[in-house]
Amino acid sequence: MSILITPGEPAGVGPDLLLQAARQGLGIPVLAVADPAMLARRAAQLGFGITLVETASPPRQAPAPGTLHVYPVRLRQPCTPGTLDPENASYVLQCLQLAAEACLEKKHSALVTGPVHKGVINDAGIPFSGHTEFLAACSNSHPVMMLACPGLRVALATTHLPLRKVSDAITPELLTRTIRILHGDLRKKFRINDPRILICGLNPHAGEGGHLGTEEQEIIAPVVETLRQEGMRLSGPLPADSLFTPGYLDHADAVLAMYHDQGLPVLKHQGFGNAVNITLGLPFIRTSVDHGTALELAGSGKARMGSLLAAIDQAAQIANPSGKSRKK
């Protein structure tokens, strides 16, 4: 088993977190896809003694603490921690493209991604709305974004959309496909034989019987009923303001929220810093950190690596459920 890691935006905390993890020991074979010179400069700035091994292949076994194997991809311009440069946007996407292609070719067991900065990629003239959508295009698949922390999993029907576009995006076809993927991957990747899924309504009070919106009556409820008749254990559509309470969550394996900021604030409040972003529906395993680039912390040594370690552990566990994950 080997795992690829893309540190993401070079001016952010992604390189710091990767170097911190390598310094303490990753415990499993890992290959970073990044600029070795950038990593060497960042390690020196942080005061870390890291041995970087340039190679196209992962180590055969977990390297000793302080050693990191790197598939070299060169920055377009020198990087200053905390300072974004659109010239390096293509580097960020090249690392991600190479990693996705290697996973599609089954050369590696999983991909773990560090945070990217969508704004600077768009400033470079490259259309980009997020990892999830980029990996979907690479693999010609319909991914489902799910974040998880101890005690809670939240998947999204729509991802990075302006709020005014969400209602039009929620169609019977989208919901049916999304729920099938969520249900299937809860069984396949998480070994939950008969998953219980709570479905959020879109509107306040789940539409209040049609008085606060009709999407629940016209779209969500019919899809839920159809899939329930196939044997899926679905509840909903339920009001999002009361769904995220113990009375519901104690009897559920996952929640499907209709849009990004309906479900993720609750999950991040509960597990920020130790939560994992998991992309379902891809032909390979992909996990990610639950935070952004934190430019103000880059190069300071103050960034916390809990979410990165959790993402590595989750990827390893899905890839090899009977084996050992990263040593803690």
mmCIF file of C-alpha atoms in Angstrom:
data_model
loop_
_atom_site.group_PDB
_atom_site.id
_atom_site.type_symbol
_atom_site.label_atom_id
_atom_site.label_comp_id
_atom_site.label_asym_id
_atom_site.label_seq_id
_atom_site.Cartn_x
_atom_site.Cartn_y
_atom_site.Cartn_z
ATOM 1 C CA MET A 1 0.000 0.000 0.000
ATOM 2 C CA SER A 2 1.242 3.504 -0.866
ATOM 3 C CA ILE A 3 -0.408 6.891 -0.563
ATOM 4 C CA LEU A 4 0.183 9.993 -2.656
ATOM 5 C CA ILE A 5 0.042 13.425 -1.010
ATOM 6 C CA THR A 6 -0.293 16.765 -2.784
ATOM 7 C CA PRO A 7 0.522 19.608 -0.349
ATOM 8 C CA GLY A 8 -1.636 22.078 -2.307
ATOM 9 C CA GLU A 9 -0.977 25.837 -2.374
ATOM 10 C CA PRO A 10 2.782 26.283 -1.870
ATOM 11 C CA ALA A 11 2.353 29.608 -0.051
ATOM 12 C CA GLY A 12 -0.032 28.052 2.468
ATOM 13 C CA VAL A 13 0.302 25.639 5.359
ATOM 14 C CA GLY A 14 0.102 22.471 3.246
ATOM 15 C CA PRO A 15 3.897 22.118 2.901
ATOM 16 C CA ASP A 16 4.352 22.886 6.623
ATOM 17 C CA LEU A 17 1.914 20.169 7.655
ATOM 18 C CA LEU A 18 3.478 17.597 5.345
ATOM 19 C CA LEU A 19 6.942 18.366 6.686
ATOM 20 C CA GLN A 20 5.721 18.191 10.294
ATOM 21 C CA ALA A 21 4.178 14.793 9.601
ATOM 22 C CA ALA A 22 7.334 13.516 7.904
ATOM 23 C CA ARG A 23 9.435 14.812 10.772
ATOM 24 C CA GLN A 24 7.521 12.750 13.333
ATOM 25 C CA GLY A 25 7.173 9.742 11.002
ATOM 26 C CA LEU A 26 4.283 8.881 8.731
ATOM 27 C CA GLY A 27 4.217 5.187 9.602
ATOM 28 C CA ILE A 28 3.168 4.090 6.086
ATOM 29 C CA PRO A 29 4.700 4.384 2.592
ATOM 30 C CA VAL A 30 3.950 7.898 1.285
ATOM 31 C CA LEU A 31 5.033 9.759 -1.834
ATOM 32 C CA ALA A 32 4.606 13.542 -1.968
ATOM 33 C CA VAL A 33 3.984 15.235 -5.324
ATOM 34 C CA ALA A 34 5.635 18.631 -4.940
ATOM 35 C CA ASP A 35 8.680 20.810 -5.565
ATOM 36 C CA PRO A 36 11.566 19.400 -3.494
ATOM 37 C CA ALA A 37 13.398 22.746 -3.496
ATOM 38 C CA MET A 38 10.322 24.486 -2.078
ATOM 39 C CA LEU A 39 9.997 21.811 0.598
ATOM 40 C CA ALA A 40 13.684 22.103 1.458
ATOM 41 C CA ARG A 41 13.403 25.894 1.870
ATOM 42 C CA ARG A 42 10.293 25.562 4.013
ATOM 43 C CA ALA A 43 11.921 22.882 6.185
ATOM 44 C CA ALA A 44 14.911 25.156 6.744
ATOM 45 C CA GLN A 45 12.627 28.053 7.655
ATOM 46 C CA LEU A 46 10.793 25.855 10.141
ATOM 47 C CA GLY A 47 14.042 24.493 11.562
ATOM 48 C CA PHE A 48 13.254 20.911 10.551
ATOM 49 C CA GLY A 49 15.983 18.452 9.614
ATOM 50 C CA ILE A 50 14.259 16.603 6.748
ATOM 51 C CA THR A 51 15.912 14.313 4.207
ATOM 52 C CA LEU A 52 14.126 14.629 0.860
ATOM 53 C CA VAL A 53 14.446 11.710 -1.564
ATOM 54 C CA GLU A 54 13.540 12.589 -5.157
ATOM 55 C CA THR A 55 11.899 9.603 -6.837
ATOM 56 C CA ALA A 56 8.975 8.556 -9.000
ATOM 57 C CA SER A 57 8.239 5.601 -6.736
ATOM 58 C CA PRO A 58 7.062 5.429 -3.131
ATOM 59 C CA PRO A 59 9.218 3.747 -0.498
ATOM 60 C CA ARG A 60 8.605 0.026 -0.124
ATOM 61 C CA GLN A 61 8.095 0.482 3.588
ATOM 62 C CA ALA A 62 7.438 3.358 5.936
ATOM 63 C CA PRO A 63 10.490 5.648 5.950
ATOM 64 C CA ALA A 64 12.239 6.610 9.138
ATOM 65 C CA PRO A 65 11.096 9.810 10.845
ATOM 66 C CA GLY A 66 12.670 12.800 9.132
ATOM 67 C CA THR A 67 12.611 11.289 5.632
ATOM 68 C CA LEU A 68 10.180 12.199 2.859
ATOM 69 C CA HIS A 69 10.028 10.733 -0.651
ATOM 70 C CA VAL A 70 9.067 13.315 -3.272
ATOM 71 C CA TYR A 71 7.963 13.023 -6.888
ATOM 72 C CA PRO A 72 9.455 16.268 -8.215
ATOM 73 C CA VAL A 73 7.293 18.926 -9.864
ATOM 74 C CA ARG A 74 8.882 22.357 -10.180
ATOM 75 C CA LEU A 75 7.349 25.661 -9.133
ATOM 76 C CA ARG A 76 6.975 28.286 -11.840
ATOM 77 C CA GLN A 77 8.211 31.035 -9.490
ATOM 78 C CA PRO A 78 9.959 31.013 -6.095
ATOM 79 C CA CYS A 79 7.437 30.885 -3.277
ATOM 80 C CA THR A 80 7.199 33.123 -0.221
ATOM 81 C CA PRO A 81 5.116 31.653 2.631
ATOM 82 C CA GLY A 82 1.915 33.623 3.056
ATOM 83 C CA THR A 83 2.142 35.388 -0.325
ATOM 84 C CA LEU A 84 0.006 34.058 -3.163
ATOM 85 C CA ASP A 85 1.377 34.103 -6.719
ATOM 86 C CA PRO A 86 -0.895 33.312 -9.688
ATOM 87 C CA GLU A 87 2.198 32.168 -11.591
ATOM 88 C CA ASN A 88 2.228 29.031 -9.405
ATOM 89 C CA ALA A 89 -1.431 28.131 -9.982
ATOM 90 C CA SER A 90 -0.556 25.818 -12.869
ATOM 91 C CA TYR A 91 1.981 24.065 -10.625
ATOM 92 C CA VAL A 92 -0.736 23.320 -8.058
ATOM 93 C CA LEU A 93 -2.990 21.780 -10.698
ATOM 94 C CA GLN A 94 -0.126 19.893 -12.357
ATOM 95 C CA CYS A 95 0.641 18.176 -9.046
ATOM 96 C CA LEU A 96 -3.015 17.263 -8.647
ATOM 97 C CA GLN A 97 -3.354 16.071 -12.250
ATOM 98 C CA LEU A 98 -0.287 13.827 -11.997
ATOM 99 C CA ALA A 99 -1.479 12.365 -8.707
ATOM 100 C CA ALA A 100 -4.986 11.684 -10.033
ATOM 101 C CA GLU A 101 -3.611 9.987 -13.151
ATOM 102 C CA ALA A 102 -1.336 7.774 -11.054
ATOM 103 C CA CYS A 103 -4.289 6.709 -8.889
ATOM 104 C CA LEU A 104 -6.440 6.061 -11.961
ATOM 105 C CA GLU A 105 -3.661 3.807 -13.235
ATOM 106 C CA LYS A 106 -3.752 1.929 -9.894
ATOM 107 C CA LYS A 107 -0.137 2.765 -9.150
ATOM 108 C CA HIS A 108 -1.062 3.938 -5.655
ATOM 109 C CA SER A 109 -3.693 3.056 -3.097
ATOM 110 C CA ALA A 110 -5.067 6.519 -2.349
ATOM 111 C CA LEU A 111 -4.653 10.268 -2.721
ATOM 112 C CA VAL A 112 -4.516 12.738 0.187
ATOM 113 C CA THR A 113 -4.742 16.404 -0.752
ATOM 114 C CA GLY A 114 -3.641 19.517 1.090
ATOM 115 C CA PRO A 115 -5.525 22.818 0.854
ATOM 116 C CA VAL A 116 -5.572 24.868 -2.342
ATOM 117 C CA HIS A 117 -6.558 28.503 -2.832
ATOM 118 C CA LYS A 118 -9.364 28.677 -5.386
ATOM 119 C CA GLY A 119 -9.121 32.446 -5.743
ATOM 120 C CA VAL A 120 -5.500 32.584 -6.898
ATOM 121 C CA ILE A 121 -6.110 29.757 -9.389
ATOM 122 C CA ASN A 122 -9.002 31.724 -10.866
ATOM 123 C CA ASP A 123 -6.881 34.884 -10.809
ATOM 124 C CA ALA A 124 -4.446 33.007 -13.055
ATOM 125 C CA GLY A 125 -7.238 32.632 -15.625
ATOM 126 C CA ILE A 126 -7.870 28.951 -14.884
ATOM 127 C CA PRO A 127 -11.498 27.973 -14.207
ATOM 128 C CA PHE A 128 -11.463 26.040 -10.922
ATOM 129 C CA SER A 129 -14.163 25.545 -8.308
ATOM 130 C CA GLY A 130 -12.487 22.959 -6.080
ATOM 131 C CA HIS A 131 -10.725 19.626 -5.719
ATOM 132 C CA THR A 132 -13.982 17.696 -5.948
ATOM 133 C CA GLU A 133 -14.976 19.119 -9.309
ATOM 134 C CA PHE A 134 -11.413 18.889 -10.669
ATOM 135 C CA LEU A 135 -11.119 15.199 -9.769
ATOM 136 C CA ALA A 136 -14.545 14.570 -11.281
ATOM 137 C CA ALA A 137 -13.316 15.941 -14.600
ATOM 138 C CA CYS A 138 -10.093 13.910 -14.391
ATOM 139 C CA SER A 139 -11.961 10.663 -13.786
ATOM 140 C CA ASN A 140 -15.210 11.296 -15.702
ATOM 141 C CA SER A 141 -17.193 10.514 -12.574
ATOM 142 C CA HIS A 142 -19.914 12.002 -10.359
ATOM 143 C CA PRO A 143 -18.253 12.563 -6.992
ATOM 144 C CA VAL A 144 -20.016 13.219 -3.719
ATOM 145 C CA MET A 145 -18.310 15.400 -1.124
ATOM 146 C CA MET A 146 -18.506 14.053 2.419
ATOM 147 C CA LEU A 147 -16.825 15.315 5.562
ATOM 148 C CA ALA A 148 -16.442 13.103 8.610
ATOM 149 C CA CYS A 149 -15.346 13.501 12.200
ATOM 150 C CA PRO A 150 -15.890 11.245 15.208
ATOM 151 C CA GLY A 151 -19.640 10.773 15.544
ATOM 152 C CA LEU A 152 -20.767 12.552 12.374
ATOM 153 C CA ARG A 153 -20.633 12.165 8.583
ATOM 154 C CA VAL A 154 -22.135 14.866 6.352
ATOM 155 C CA ALA A 155 -22.407 14.496 2.565
ATOM 156 C CA LEU A 156 -23.500 17.225 0.161
ATOM 157 C CA ALA A 157 -26.013 17.136 -2.673
ATOM 158 C CA THR A 158 -24.425 20.278 -4.165
ATOM 159 C CA THR A 159 -20.917 21.533 -3.463
ATOM 160 C CA HIS A 160 -19.346 24.841 -4.458
ATOM 161 C CA LEU A 161 -22.311 26.738 -5.871
ATOM 162 C CA PRO A 162 -23.601 30.249 -5.192
ATOM 163 C CA LEU A 163 -26.657 29.962 -2.979
ATOM 164 C CA ARG A 164 -28.967 31.407 -5.631
ATOM 165 C CA LYS A 165 -28.154 28.447 -7.926
ATOM 166 C CA VAL A 166 -28.723 25.650 -5.406
ATOM 167 C CA SER A 167 -32.473 25.187 -5.851
ATOM 168 C CA ASP A 168 -32.209 24.796 -9.629
ATOM 169 C CA ALA A 169 -29.363 22.289 -9.202
ATOM 170 C CA ILE A 170 -31.394 19.975 -6.966
ATOM 171 C CA THR A 171 -33.149 17.713 -9.447
ATOM 172 C CA PRO A 172 -34.550 14.191 -9.066
ATOM 173 C CA GLU A 173 -31.668 12.887 -11.175
ATOM 174 C CA LEU A 174 -29.017 14.602 -9.049
ATOM 175 C CA LEU A 175 -30.526 13.462 -5.761
ATOM 176 C CA THR A 176 -31.052 9.891 -6.915
ATOM 177 C CA ARG A 177 -27.474 9.598 -8.164
ATOM 178 C CA THR A 178 -26.036 11.253 -5.054
ATOM 179 C CA ILE A 179 -27.955 9.097 -2.586
ATOM 180 C CA ARG A 180 -27.032 5.923 -4.480
ATOM 181 C CA ILE A 181 -23.337 6.864 -4.358
ATOM 182 C CA LEU A 182 -23.518 7.781 -0.668
ATOM 183 C CA HIS A 183 -25.340 4.566 0.191
ATOM 184 C CA GLY A 184 -23.007 2.436 -1.920
ATOM 185 C CA ASP A 185 -19.780 3.902 -0.561
ATOM 186 C CA LEU A 186 -20.963 3.724 3.034
ATOM 187 C CA ARG A 187 -21.278 0.001 2.395
ATOM 188 C CA LYS A 188 -18.145 -0.447 0.286
ATOM 189 C CA LYS A 189 -15.658 1.946 1.875
ATOM 190 C CA PHE A 190 -16.966 2.086 5.439
ATOM 191 C CA ARG A 191 -18.263 -1.498 5.731
ATOM 192 C CA ILE A 192 -21.709 -0.408 6.954
ATOM 193 C CA ASN A 193 -23.988 -3.167 5.718
ATOM 194 C CA ASP A 194 -27.304 -1.339 6.033
ATOM 195 C CA PRO A 195 -26.560 2.386 6.321
ATOM 196 C CA ARG A 196 -29.084 4.764 7.847
ATOM 197 C CA ILE A 197 -29.121 8.138 6.088
ATOM 198 C CA LEU A 198 -30.902 11.340 7.117
ATOM 199 C CA ILE A 199 -31.960 13.619 4.253
ATOM 200 C CA CYS A 200 -32.151 17.371 4.890
ATOM 201 C CA GLY A 201 -34.865 19.503 3.408
ATOM 202 C CA LEU A 202 -33.810 22.515 1.392
ATOM 203 C CA ASN A 203 -36.033 25.169 2.931
ATOM 204 C CA PRO A 204 -36.606 26.269 6.545
ATOM 205 C CA HIS A 205 -38.736 23.700 8.391
ATOM 206 C CA ALA A 206 -38.356 21.429 5.347
ATOM 207 C CA GLY A 207 -40.764 23.650 3.442
ATOM 208 C CA GLU A 208 -43.474 23.852 6.106
ATOM 209 C CA GLY A 209 -45.848 21.735 4.060
ATOM 210 C CA GLY A 210 -45.265 23.807 0.928
ATOM 211 C CA HIS A 211 -45.715 27.213 2.584
ATOM 212 C CA LEU A 212 -41.946 27.903 2.661
ATOM 213 C CA GLY A 213 -41.012 26.242 -0.615
ATOM 214 C CA THR A 214 -42.077 23.248 -2.655
ATOM 215 C CA GLU A 215 -38.785 21.484 -3.380
ATOM 216 C CA GLU A 216 -39.390 19.039 -0.534
ATOM 217 C CA GLN A 217 -42.831 18.010 -1.813
ATOM 218 C CA GLU A 218 -42.025 18.035 -5.512
ATOM 219 C CA ILE A 219 -38.450 16.696 -5.630
ATOM 220 C CA ILE A 220 -36.867 15.496 -2.388
ATOM 221 C CA ALA A 221 -39.694 13.469 -0.842
ATOM 222 C CA PRO A 222 -40.536 11.527 -4.049
ATOM 223 C CA VAL A 223 -36.884 10.559 -4.536
ATOM 224 C CA VAL A 224 -36.559 9.477 -0.901
ATOM 225 C CA GLU A 225 -39.724 7.384 -1.151
ATOM 226 C CA THR A 226 -38.609 5.688 -4.380
ATOM 227 C CA LEU A 227 -35.231 4.727 -2.921
ATOM 228 C CA ARG A 228 -36.796 3.688 0.364
ATOM 229 C CA GLN A 229 -38.960 1.238 -1.573
ATOM 230 C CA GLU A 230 -35.732 -0.272 -2.938
ATOM 231 C CA GLY A 231 -34.709 -1.071 0.630
ATOM 232 C CA MET A 232 -32.576 1.932 1.570
ATOM 233 C CA ARG A 233 -32.991 3.173 5.141
ATOM 234 C CA LEU A 234 -33.666 6.843 4.475
ATOM 235 C CA SER A 235 -35.382 9.426 6.659
ATOM 236 C CA GLY A 236 -36.542 12.761 5.330
ATOM 237 C CA PRO A 237 -36.757 15.349 4.113
ATOM 238 C CA LEU A 238 -36.147 16.657 7.635
ATOM 239 C CA PRO A 239 -35.713 20.236 8.887
ATOM 240 C CA ALA A 240 -31.989 20.951 9.018
ATOM 241 C CA ASP A 241 -32.348 23.078 12.146
ATOM 242 C CA SER A 242 -33.511 20.096 14.202
ATOM 243 C CA LEU A 243 -31.887 17.204 12.314
ATOM 244 C CA PHE A 244 -28.432 17.864 13.800
ATOM 245 C CA THR A 245 -29.454 16.840 17.311
ATOM 246 C CA PRO A 246 -28.788 13.637 19.255
ATOM 247 C CA GLY A 247 -32.333 12.387 18.832
ATOM 248 C CA TYR A 248 -31.704 12.020 15.118
ATOM 249 C CA LEU A 249 -27.932 11.612 14.863
ATOM 250 C CA ASP A 250 -27.723 8.806 17.434
ATOM 251 C CA HIS A 251 -29.603 6.627 14.960
ATOM 252 C CA ALA A 252 -27.883 7.620 11.729
ATOM 253 C CA ASP A 253 -24.716 6.726 9.823
ATOM 254 C CA ALA A 254 -24.679 9.845 7.627
ATOM 255 C CA VAL A 255 -26.542 13.041 6.813
ATOM 256 C CA LEU A 256 -27.141 14.349 3.289
ATOM 257 C CA ALA A 257 -27.265 18.153 3.265
ATOM 258 C CA MET A 258 -28.623 19.994 0.262
ATOM 259 C CA TYR A 259 -25.856 22.597 0.079
ATOM 260 C CA HIS A 260 -22.401 23.379 1.411
ATOM 261 C CA ASP A 261 -23.207 25.737 4.286
ATOM 262 C CA GLN A 262 -26.250 23.797 5.450
ATOM 263 C CA GLY A 263 -24.280 20.862 6.832
ATOM 264 C CA LEU A 264 -20.599 21.722 7.041
ATOM 265 C CA PRO A 265 -20.751 24.435 9.732
ATOM 266 C CA VAL A 266 -22.240 21.859 12.113
ATOM 267 C CA LEU A 267 -19.598 19.271 11.295
ATOM 268 C CA LYS A 268 -16.729 21.740 11.535
ATOM 269 C CA HIS A 269 -18.019 23.039 14.849
ATOM 270 C CA GLN A 270 -17.965 19.494 16.165
ATOM 271 C CA GLY A 271 -14.711 18.279 14.687
ATOM 272 C CA PHE A 272 -12.639 21.089 13.180
ATOM 273 C CA GLY A 273 -8.974 20.229 13.120
ATOM 274 C CA ASN A 274 -9.649 16.494 13.198
ATOM 275 C CA ALA A 275 -12.236 16.172 10.435
ATOM 276 C CA VAL A 276 -11.592 14.597 7.039
ATOM 277 C CA ASN A 277 -12.958 15.442 3.611
ATOM 278 C CA ILE A 278 -13.698 12.211 1.706
ATOM 279 C CA THR A 279 -14.679 12.215 -1.953
ATOM 280 C CA LEU A 280 -17.145 9.426 -2.660
ATOM 281 C CA GLY A 281 -17.958 8.177 -6.139
ATOM 282 C CA LEU A 282 -14.427 8.376 -7.530
ATOM 283 C CA PRO A 283 -12.691 5.312 -9.014
ATOM 284 C CA PHE A 284 -9.942 5.796 -6.409
ATOM 285 C CA ILE A 285 -9.720 6.790 -2.737
ATOM 286 C CA ARG A 286 -9.309 10.482 -2.011
ATOM 287 C CA THR A 287 -9.273 12.223 1.350
ATOM 288 C CA SER A 288 -8.334 15.752 2.316
ATOM 289 C CA VAL A 289 -7.919 18.153 5.201
ATOM 290 C CA ASP A 290 -10.948 20.035 6.498
ATOM 291 C CA HIS A 291 -9.341 23.504 6.400
ATOM 292 C CA GLY A 292 -7.983 26.086 4.011
ATOM 293 C CA THR A 293 -4.539 27.410 3.203
ATOM 294 C CA ALA A 294 -4.178 29.497 6.408
ATOM 295 C CA LEU A 295 -1.708 31.843 4.725
ATOM 296 C CA GLU A 296 -1.113 33.739 7.963
ATOM 297 C CA LEU A 297 0.332 30.594 9.573
ATOM 298 C CA ALA A 298 2.528 29.442 6.673
ATOM 299 C CA GLY A 299 6.157 29.156 7.687
ATOM 300 C CA SER A 300 5.397 29.954 11.330
ATOM 301 C CA GLY A 301 5.438 26.432 12.738
ATOM 302 C CA LYS A 302 2.089 27.100 14.425
ATOM 303 C CA ALA A 303 -0.151 25.132 12.048
ATOM 304 C CA ARG A 304 -1.746 22.024 13.532
ATOM 305 C CA MET A 305 -1.514 18.812 11.544
ATOM 306 C CA GLY A 306 -4.425 16.927 13.147
ATOM 307 C CA SER A 307 -6.625 17.016 10.057
ATOM 308 C CA LEU A 308 -3.804 15.921 7.734
ATOM 309 C CA LEU A 309 -2.968 12.971 9.970
ATOM 310 C CA ALA A 310 -6.659 12.083 10.167
ATOM 311 C CA ALA A 311 -6.897 12.242 6.361
ATOM 312 C CA ILE A 312 -3.888 9.936 5.988
ATOM 313 C CA ASP A 313 -5.317 7.518 8.550
ATOM 314 C CA GLN A 314 -8.717 7.507 6.842
ATOM 315 C CA ALA A 315 -7.204 6.870 3.410
ATOM 316 C CA ALA A 316 -5.084 4.026 4.763
ATOM 317 C CA GLN A 317 -8.030 2.490 6.597
ATOM 318 C CA ILE A 318 -10.253 2.529 3.509
ATOM 319 C CA ALA A 319 -7.461 1.180 1.310
ATOM 320 C CA ASN A 320 -6.522 -1.601 3.716
ATOM 321 C CA PRO A 321 -9.176 -2.069 6.421
ATOM 322 C CA SER A 322 -7.487 -5.156 7.860
ATOM 323 C CA GLY A 323 -4.049 -3.576 7.994
ATOM 324 C CA LYS A 324 -2.362 -0.930 10.093
ATOM 325 C CA SER A 325 -2.848 2.764 9.521
ATOM 326 C CA ARG A 326 -0.353 5.475 10.374
ATOM 327 C CA LYS A 327 1.336 4.898 13.715
ATOM 328 C CA LYS A 328 0.285 7.436 16.335
#
